[in-house]
Coordinates of C-alpha atoms in Angstrom, one line a residue:
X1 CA 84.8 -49.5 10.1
X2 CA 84.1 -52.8 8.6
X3 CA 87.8 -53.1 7.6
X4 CA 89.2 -52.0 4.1
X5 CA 89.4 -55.8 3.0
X6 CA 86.1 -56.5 3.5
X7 CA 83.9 -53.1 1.5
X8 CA 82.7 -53.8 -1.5
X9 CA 83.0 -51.7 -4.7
X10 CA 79.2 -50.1 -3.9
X11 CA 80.6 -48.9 -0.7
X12 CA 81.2 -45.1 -0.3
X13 CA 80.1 -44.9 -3.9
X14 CA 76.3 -43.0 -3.3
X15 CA 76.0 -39.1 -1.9
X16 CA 73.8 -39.0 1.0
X17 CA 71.2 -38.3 -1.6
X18 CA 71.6 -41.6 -3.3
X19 CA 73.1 -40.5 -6.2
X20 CA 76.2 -42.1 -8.0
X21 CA 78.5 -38.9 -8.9
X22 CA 80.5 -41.3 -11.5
X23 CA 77.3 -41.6 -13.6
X24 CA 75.1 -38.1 -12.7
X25 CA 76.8 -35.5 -15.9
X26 CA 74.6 -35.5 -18.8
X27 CA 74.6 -38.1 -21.4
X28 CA 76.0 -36.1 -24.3
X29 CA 76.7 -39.3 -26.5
X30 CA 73.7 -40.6 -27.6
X31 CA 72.8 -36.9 -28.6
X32 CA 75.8 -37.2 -30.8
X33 CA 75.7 -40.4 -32.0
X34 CA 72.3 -40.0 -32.9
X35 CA 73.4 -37.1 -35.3
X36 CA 76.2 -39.2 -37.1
X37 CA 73.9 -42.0 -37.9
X38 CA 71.8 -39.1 -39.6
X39 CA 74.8 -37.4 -41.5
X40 CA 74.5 -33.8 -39.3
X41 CA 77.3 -33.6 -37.9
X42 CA 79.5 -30.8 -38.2
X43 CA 77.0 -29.3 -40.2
X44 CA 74.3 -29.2 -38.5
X45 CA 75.0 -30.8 -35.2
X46 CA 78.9 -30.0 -33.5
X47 CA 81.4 -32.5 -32.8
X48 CA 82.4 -30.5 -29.7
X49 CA 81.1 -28.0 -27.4
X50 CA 77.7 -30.0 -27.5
X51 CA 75.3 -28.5 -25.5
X52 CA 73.3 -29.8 -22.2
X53 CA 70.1 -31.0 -22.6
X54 CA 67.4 -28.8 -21.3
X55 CA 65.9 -31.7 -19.6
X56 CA 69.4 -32.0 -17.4
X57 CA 69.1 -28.7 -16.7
X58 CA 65.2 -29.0 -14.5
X59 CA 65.1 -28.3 -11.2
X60 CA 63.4 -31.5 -10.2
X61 CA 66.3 -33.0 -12.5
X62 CA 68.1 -35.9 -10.3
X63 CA 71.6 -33.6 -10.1
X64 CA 73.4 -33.9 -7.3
X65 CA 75.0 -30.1 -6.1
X66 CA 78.4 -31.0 -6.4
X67 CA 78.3 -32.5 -10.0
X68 CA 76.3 -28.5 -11.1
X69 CA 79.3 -27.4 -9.4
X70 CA 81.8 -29.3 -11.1
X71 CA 80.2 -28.3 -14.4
X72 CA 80.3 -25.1 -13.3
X73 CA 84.0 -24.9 -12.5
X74 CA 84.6 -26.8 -15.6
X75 CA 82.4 -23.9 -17.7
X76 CA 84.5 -21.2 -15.7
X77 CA 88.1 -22.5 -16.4
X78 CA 88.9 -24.0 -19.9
X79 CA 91.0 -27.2 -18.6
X80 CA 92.1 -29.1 -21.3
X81 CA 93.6 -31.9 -19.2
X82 CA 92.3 -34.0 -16.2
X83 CA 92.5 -37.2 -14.6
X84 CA 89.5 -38.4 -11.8
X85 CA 90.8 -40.9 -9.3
X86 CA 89.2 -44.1 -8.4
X87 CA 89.9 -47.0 -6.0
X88 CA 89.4 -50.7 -6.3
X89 CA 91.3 -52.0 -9.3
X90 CA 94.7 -51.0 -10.8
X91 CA 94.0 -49.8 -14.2
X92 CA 93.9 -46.6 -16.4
X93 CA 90.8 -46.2 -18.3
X94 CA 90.1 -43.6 -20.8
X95 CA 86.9 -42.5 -23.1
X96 CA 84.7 -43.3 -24.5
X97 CA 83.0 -44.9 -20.9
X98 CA 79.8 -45.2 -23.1
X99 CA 79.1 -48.4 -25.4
X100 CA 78.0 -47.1 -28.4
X101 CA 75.4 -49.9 -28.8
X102 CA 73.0 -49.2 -26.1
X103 CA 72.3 -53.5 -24.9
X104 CA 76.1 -53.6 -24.8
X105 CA 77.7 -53.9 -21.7
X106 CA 81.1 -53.5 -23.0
X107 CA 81.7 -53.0 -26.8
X108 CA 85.0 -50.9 -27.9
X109 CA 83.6 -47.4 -28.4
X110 CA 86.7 -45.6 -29.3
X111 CA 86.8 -41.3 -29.7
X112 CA 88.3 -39.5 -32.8
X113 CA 91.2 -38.9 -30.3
X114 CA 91.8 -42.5 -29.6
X115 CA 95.9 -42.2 -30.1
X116 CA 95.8 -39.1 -28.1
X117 CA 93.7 -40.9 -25.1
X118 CA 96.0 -44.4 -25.3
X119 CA 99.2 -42.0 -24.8
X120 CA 97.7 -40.5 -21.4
X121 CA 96.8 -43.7 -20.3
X122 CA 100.4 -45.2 -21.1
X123 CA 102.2 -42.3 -19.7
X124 CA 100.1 -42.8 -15.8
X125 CA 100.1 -47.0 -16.5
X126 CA 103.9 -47.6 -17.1
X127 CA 105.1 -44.5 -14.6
X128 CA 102.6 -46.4 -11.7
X129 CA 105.0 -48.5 -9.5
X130 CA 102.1 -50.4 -8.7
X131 CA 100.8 -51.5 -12.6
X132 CA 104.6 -51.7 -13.5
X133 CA 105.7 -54.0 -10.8
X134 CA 107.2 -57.5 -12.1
X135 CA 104.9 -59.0 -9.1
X136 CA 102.1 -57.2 -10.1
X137 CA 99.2 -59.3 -9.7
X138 CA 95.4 -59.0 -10.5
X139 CA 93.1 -57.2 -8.3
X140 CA 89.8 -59.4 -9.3
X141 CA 88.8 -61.0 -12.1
X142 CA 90.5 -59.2 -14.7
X143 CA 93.6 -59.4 -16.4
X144 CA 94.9 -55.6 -17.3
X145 CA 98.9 -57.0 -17.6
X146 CA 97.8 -58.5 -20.9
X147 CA 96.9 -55.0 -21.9
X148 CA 99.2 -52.6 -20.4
X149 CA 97.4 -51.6 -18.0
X150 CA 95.0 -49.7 -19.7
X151 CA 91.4 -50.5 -21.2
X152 CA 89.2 -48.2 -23.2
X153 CA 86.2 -47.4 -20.3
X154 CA 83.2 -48.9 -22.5
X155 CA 84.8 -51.8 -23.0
X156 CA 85.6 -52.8 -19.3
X157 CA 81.9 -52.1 -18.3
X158 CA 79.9 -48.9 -20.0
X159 CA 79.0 -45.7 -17.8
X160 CA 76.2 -43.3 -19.1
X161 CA 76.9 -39.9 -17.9
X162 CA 80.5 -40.4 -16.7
X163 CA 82.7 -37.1 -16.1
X164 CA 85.2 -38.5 -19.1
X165 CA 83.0 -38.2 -21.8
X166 CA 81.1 -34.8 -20.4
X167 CA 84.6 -33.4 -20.3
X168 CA 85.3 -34.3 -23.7
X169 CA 82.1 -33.7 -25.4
X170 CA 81.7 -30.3 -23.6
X171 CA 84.6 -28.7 -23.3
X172 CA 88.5 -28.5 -24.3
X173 CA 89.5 -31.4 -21.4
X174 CA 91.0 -34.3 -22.4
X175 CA 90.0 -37.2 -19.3
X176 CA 90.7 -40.2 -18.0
X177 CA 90.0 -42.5 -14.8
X178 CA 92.7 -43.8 -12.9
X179 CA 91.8 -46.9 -10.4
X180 CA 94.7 -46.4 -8.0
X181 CA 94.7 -49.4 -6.1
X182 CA 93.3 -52.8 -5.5
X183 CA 92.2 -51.6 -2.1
X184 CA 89.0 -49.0 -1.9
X185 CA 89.8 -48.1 1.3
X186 CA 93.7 -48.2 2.2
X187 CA 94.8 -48.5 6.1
X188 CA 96.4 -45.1 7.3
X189 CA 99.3 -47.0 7.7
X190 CA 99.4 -48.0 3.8
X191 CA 99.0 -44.7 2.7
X192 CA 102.7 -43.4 1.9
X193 CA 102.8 -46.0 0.1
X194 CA 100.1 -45.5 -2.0
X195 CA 101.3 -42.0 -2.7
X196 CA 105.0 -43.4 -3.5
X197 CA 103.3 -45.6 -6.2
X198 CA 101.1 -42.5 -7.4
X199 CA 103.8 -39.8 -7.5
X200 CA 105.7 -40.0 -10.4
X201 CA 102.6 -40.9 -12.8
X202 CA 101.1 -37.9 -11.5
X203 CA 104.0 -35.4 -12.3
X204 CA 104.7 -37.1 -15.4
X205 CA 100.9 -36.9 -16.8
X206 CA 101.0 -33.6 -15.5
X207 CA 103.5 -32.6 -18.1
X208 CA 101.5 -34.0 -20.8
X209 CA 100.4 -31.0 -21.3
X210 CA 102.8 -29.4 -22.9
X211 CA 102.4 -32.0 -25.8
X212 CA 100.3 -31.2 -28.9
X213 CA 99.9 -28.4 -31.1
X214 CA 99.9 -24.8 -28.9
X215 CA 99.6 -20.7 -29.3
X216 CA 97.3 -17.9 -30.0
X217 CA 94.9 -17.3 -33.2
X218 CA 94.9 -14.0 -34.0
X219 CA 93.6 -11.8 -36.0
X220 CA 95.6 -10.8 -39.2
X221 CA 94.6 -7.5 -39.1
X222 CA 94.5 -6.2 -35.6
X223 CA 97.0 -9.3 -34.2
X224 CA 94.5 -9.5 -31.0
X225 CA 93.1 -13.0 -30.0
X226 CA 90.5 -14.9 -31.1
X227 CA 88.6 -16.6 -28.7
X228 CA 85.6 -19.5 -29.7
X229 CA 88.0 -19.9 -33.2
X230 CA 86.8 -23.5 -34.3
X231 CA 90.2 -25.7 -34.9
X232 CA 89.6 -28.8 -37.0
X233 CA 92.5 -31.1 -37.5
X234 CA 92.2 -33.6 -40.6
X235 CA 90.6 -36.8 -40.1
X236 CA 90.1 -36.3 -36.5
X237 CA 85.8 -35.4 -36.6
X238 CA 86.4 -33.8 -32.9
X239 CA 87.2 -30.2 -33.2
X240 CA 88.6 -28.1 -30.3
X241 CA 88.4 -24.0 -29.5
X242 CA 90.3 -21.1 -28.2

């Protein structure tokens, strides 16, 4: 009602219950963290699959109903690819979305699948009519032309308990954000627009996954599949499972 120019980035972002659904999953990194700085992990603490805290999972826990339900979904269906849309900014953003240094506001917090998560990222940024246009101008304050459109999340501006990480720390999914436009709230009018600008990065990081290493582990003996088998990948401390 107020016009789309004129809403700020706050506006639309709470549920009715005051909760912001971009920071309400559980913060799985400093639990990790924590256990690298102490030399546990993969021994005694995993590098994947970690596991909610009980605290999260309280009743009187402030959890809004549709992020248990998204975990839910997410426990139910083993995604291992997934993109959450934002509006406000034009920019690709991928994990970690948590500074490592808890006082740091932004600070490069790179995952062991860095290359992996800078390829996703790439494939939406440079496929986005919008980012790729030659009269592509900034949406705010920041610059993303200088860096292809694409910025690790923590070091734009950290998020504790963003959907990113949880999806990467708790399951198979590989996640990123993409900000789809420099307006929040697009006119009706602007919308086929939008979607011409979104349509081609969509398919194309769609097909990303069909990249990577894929099949079945089976048993030698009985040649039937293996599910939970553990795959570690050299120099890359972030296993994944069937």
């Amino acid at each position: 009602r107020q016009g789309s120019e004129l809403a700020g980035w706050a506006m639309g972002r709470w549920t009715y219950e005051g909760i912001d659904l971009n920071h309400n999953f559980a913060d799985l990194n400093t639990a990790l963290w924590d256990a690298e700085d102490n030399d546990l992990v993969p021994h005694e603490f995993p590098n994947h699959y970690i596991p909610i805290p009980e605290y999260y999972t309280f009743a009187n826990a402030t959890v809004a109903p549709e992020t248990r339900a998204v975990i839910a979904w997410m426990q139910r269906y083993p995604f291992v690819l997934s993109a959450n849309l934002h509006g406000g900014e034009l920019v690709v953003t991928y994990p970690f979305d948590m500074t490592r240094t808890y006082w740091k506001a932004q600070e490069l917090t790179p995952t062991p699948d860095d290359g992996v998560f800078r390829w996703l990222a790439t494939v939406y940024a440079t496929a986005n009519l919008a980012m790729a246009s030659g009269e592509r101008r900034r949406c705010h304050y920041d610059d993303f032309t200088r860096f292809g459109n694409i910025i690790n999340g923590a070091n734009w501006h950290t998020v504790p308990g963003s959907m990113n990480d949880f999806s990467y720390l708790h399951t198979n999914c590989f996640e990123i954000t993409v900000e789809l436009s420099c307006d929040k709230f697009p006119h009706a009018s602007e919308l086929p627009e939008e979607w011409e600008n979104n349509r081609e990065s969509l398919l194309l990081f769609m097909e990303q996954v069909h990249r990577g290493i894929k099949g079945v582990v089976r048993d030698s003996d009985t040649e039937q599949g293996i599910p939970n088998a553990i795959i570690s990948v050299d120099g890359i401390n972030h296993d994944v499972r069937t």
